Amino acid sequence: GEDVEQSLFLSVREGDSSVINCTYTDSSSTYLYWYKQEPGAGLQLLTYIFSNMDMKQDQRLTVLLNKKDKHLSLRIADTQTGDSAIYFCAASSTPLVFGKGTRLSVIA
Amino acid sequence: GAVVSQHPSRVICKSGTSVKIECRSLDFQATTMFWYRQFPKQSLMLMATSNEGSKATYEQGVEKDKFLINHASLTLSTLTVTSAHPEDSSFYICSAREPQGVTEAFFGQGTRLTVV
């Protein structure tokens, strides 16, 4: 089955860019997603990308997909303290397969 | 946008009692809802898939008699933790998919269950 891996921690300074990386195993995944979870809350869908796309940009968020290497990244430009959260990568399946989440800490 | 409401957000119960958690899709009909359990600093573990009008599909290792799931309508799924024990203490999250939706775009806010 699908397996999704992420680095567990990332620390950046406010105003810098954050890049969160993810790898997956099933090349037939049609969609790949990024979710955000704030403390004590559910998950919020941030963005998703079709597998036939290389890049998707949405305001401060840029998703890059390298389908050959099965590598997905989420770049957050001008990172703010409000971006501190856990970010989950997920691959399309029914149900979704989530990575373990990357805890982003933003230092003021 | 569509909203999934989960209730209660926090509950404390005594060992041996049962607790019901509700998951409602507020402005769309969700034929399928999912129940997850999340341990501290860990990812979401899928417990079961709840299908409206039929029995839930449980993941391996999840006791169906302990975690009762009912999806009686297109907007409501419930998870009942029966005879709760302290090891059942966790964060439980539901999600729902719109009928034509791309993915589980909508998650409830989660329920923090503490069994004392």
Short mmCIF file of N, CA and C in Angstrom, two decimals, chain A residues 9 31 33 35 37 40-45 48 50 86 88 93-96 98-101 103, chain B residues 10 34 36 38 41-44 46 49 59 91 93 97 102-110 112:
data_model
loop_
_atom_site.label_atom_id
_atom_site.label_comp_id
_atom_site.label_asym_id
_atom_site.label_seq_id
_atom_site.Cartn_x
_atom_site.Cartn_y
_atom_site.Cartn_z
N PHE A 9 10.39 17.70 12.10
CA PHE A 9 10.51 19.04 12.67
C PHE A 9 11.14 20.00 11.69
N TYR A 31 -3.91 12.51 -6.69
CA TYR A 31 -3.80 13.80 -6.02
C TYR A 31 -2.86 13.68 -4.82
N TYR A 33 -1.81 16.06 -1.24
CA TYR A 33 -2.41 17.13 -0.47
C TYR A 33 -1.51 17.60 0.66
N TYR A 35 -2.19 19.36 4.47
CA TYR A 35 -3.11 19.78 5.50
C TYR A 35 -2.34 20.47 6.62
N GLN A 37 -2.58 21.43 10.81
CA GLN A 37 -3.27 21.18 12.06
C GLN A 37 -2.70 22.08 13.14
N GLY A 40 -4.70 21.23 19.15
CA GLY A 40 -6.03 20.92 19.65
C GLY A 40 -7.14 21.06 18.63
N ALA A 41 -6.79 21.13 17.37
CA ALA A 41 -7.81 21.34 16.34
C ALA A 41 -7.77 20.22 15.31
N GLY A 42 -8.76 20.21 14.45
CA GLY A 42 -8.79 19.25 13.36
C GLY A 42 -7.86 19.68 12.24
N LEU A 43 -7.99 19.03 11.10
CA LEU A 43 -7.11 19.34 9.98
C LEU A 43 -7.79 20.29 9.01
N GLN A 44 -7.00 21.18 8.46
CA GLN A 44 -7.48 22.13 7.47
C GLN A 44 -6.76 21.85 6.16
N LEU A 45 -7.54 21.60 5.10
CA LEU A 45 -6.93 21.39 3.79
C LEU A 45 -6.34 22.70 3.29
N TYR A 48 -3.93 21.25 -2.76
CA TYR A 48 -3.66 19.93 -3.33
C TYR A 48 -3.18 20.13 -4.75
N PHE A 50 -2.70 18.03 -8.63
CA PHE A 50 -2.91 16.86 -9.47
C PHE A 50 -1.56 16.26 -9.83
N ILE A 86 1.34 21.83 12.72
CA ILE A 86 1.82 20.57 12.14
C ILE A 86 1.25 20.48 10.73
N PHE A 88 0.65 18.12 7.43
CA PHE A 88 0.57 16.74 6.98
C PHE A 88 0.52 16.68 5.46
N SER A 93 -6.00 8.15 -1.89
CA SER A 93 -6.37 6.76 -1.74
C SER A 93 -7.73 6.85 -1.08
N THR A 94 -8.35 5.79 -0.85
CA THR A 94 -9.61 5.83 -0.11
C THR A 94 -9.50 4.86 1.05
N PRO A 95 -9.31 5.35 2.24
CA PRO A 95 -9.18 6.76 2.59
C PRO A 95 -7.77 7.27 2.35
N LEU A 96 -7.57 8.53 2.71
CA LEU A 96 -6.25 9.14 2.51
C LEU A 96 -5.18 8.46 3.34
N PHE A 98 -1.83 9.44 5.30
CA PHE A 98 -1.14 10.62 5.82
C PHE A 98 0.30 10.29 6.20
N GLY A 99 1.15 11.29 6.07
CA GLY A 99 2.47 11.21 6.68
C GLY A 99 2.33 11.46 8.17
N LYS A 100 3.44 11.40 8.90
CA LYS A 100 3.41 11.59 10.35
C LYS A 100 3.32 13.05 10.74
N GLY A 101 3.49 13.94 9.79
CA GLY A 101 3.37 15.35 10.08
C GLY A 101 4.71 16.00 10.39
N ARG A 103 6.28 19.26 12.26
CA ARG A 103 5.98 20.35 13.20
C ARG A 103 6.82 21.56 12.83
N ARG B 10 -14.37 18.45 24.04
CA ARG B 10 -13.63 17.82 25.14
C ARG B 10 -14.61 17.05 25.99
N PHE B 34 -15.17 9.45 7.92
CA PHE B 34 -14.04 8.68 8.41
C PHE B 34 -13.76 9.08 9.87
N TYR B 36 -10.84 8.99 12.83
CA TYR B 36 -9.41 8.82 13.08
C TYR B 36 -9.14 8.97 14.58
N GLN B 38 -5.79 10.10 17.01
CA GLN B 38 -4.47 10.70 16.94
C GLN B 38 -3.84 10.70 18.32
N LYS B 41 1.69 13.84 19.25
CA LYS B 41 2.84 13.98 18.35
C LYS B 41 2.90 12.86 17.33
N GLN B 42 1.76 12.31 16.97
CA GLN B 42 1.74 11.27 15.96
C GLN B 42 0.72 11.59 14.88
N SER B 43 0.79 10.82 13.84
CA SER B 43 -0.13 11.05 12.73
C SER B 43 -1.51 10.51 13.05
N LEU B 44 -2.38 10.66 12.11
CA LEU B 44 -3.75 10.16 12.29
C LEU B 44 -3.80 8.68 11.96
N LEU B 46 -6.35 5.84 11.00
CA LEU B 46 -7.73 5.59 10.59
C LEU B 46 -8.30 4.45 11.41
N THR B 49 -14.26 3.48 8.46
CA THR B 49 -14.98 4.24 7.43
C THR B 49 -16.46 4.04 7.68
N GLU B 59 -10.78 -0.74 10.46
CA GLU B 59 -9.40 -1.08 10.14
C GLU B 59 -8.93 -2.22 11.05
N PHE B 91 -7.20 11.80 21.07
CA PHE B 91 -7.86 12.84 20.28
C PHE B 91 -8.51 12.14 19.10
N ILE B 93 -10.82 12.37 15.66
CA ILE B 93 -11.19 13.34 14.61
C ILE B 93 -12.01 12.64 13.55
N ARG B 97 -16.41 13.59 3.22
CA ARG B 97 -16.14 13.90 1.83
C ARG B 97 -17.44 14.29 1.15
N VAL B 102 -13.07 16.07 -4.20
CA VAL B 102 -11.76 15.55 -4.56
C VAL B 102 -11.22 14.67 -3.45
N THR B 103 -11.45 15.06 -2.25
CA THR B 103 -10.82 14.38 -1.13
C THR B 103 -11.59 14.64 0.14
N GLU B 104 -11.04 14.14 1.24
CA GLU B 104 -11.62 14.46 2.55
C GLU B 104 -11.22 15.89 2.87
N ALA B 105 -11.93 16.81 2.31
CA ALA B 105 -11.54 18.19 2.46
C ALA B 105 -11.93 18.77 3.80
N PHE B 106 -12.84 18.10 4.49
CA PHE B 106 -13.43 18.72 5.65
C PHE B 106 -13.30 17.84 6.89
N PHE B 107 -12.62 18.38 7.86
CA PHE B 107 -12.42 17.67 9.11
C PHE B 107 -13.16 18.37 10.24
N GLY B 108 -13.62 17.56 11.19
CA GLY B 108 -14.15 18.14 12.41
C GLY B 108 -13.02 18.72 13.23
N GLN B 109 -13.39 19.43 14.28
CA GLN B 109 -12.37 20.08 15.10
C GLN B 109 -11.73 19.14 16.11
N GLY B 110 -12.23 17.91 16.17
CA GLY B 110 -11.63 16.94 17.06
C GLY B 110 -12.28 16.90 18.42
N ARG B 112 -11.25 15.72 22.34
CA ARG B 112 -10.24 15.24 23.29
C ARG B 112 -10.95 14.43 24.36
#
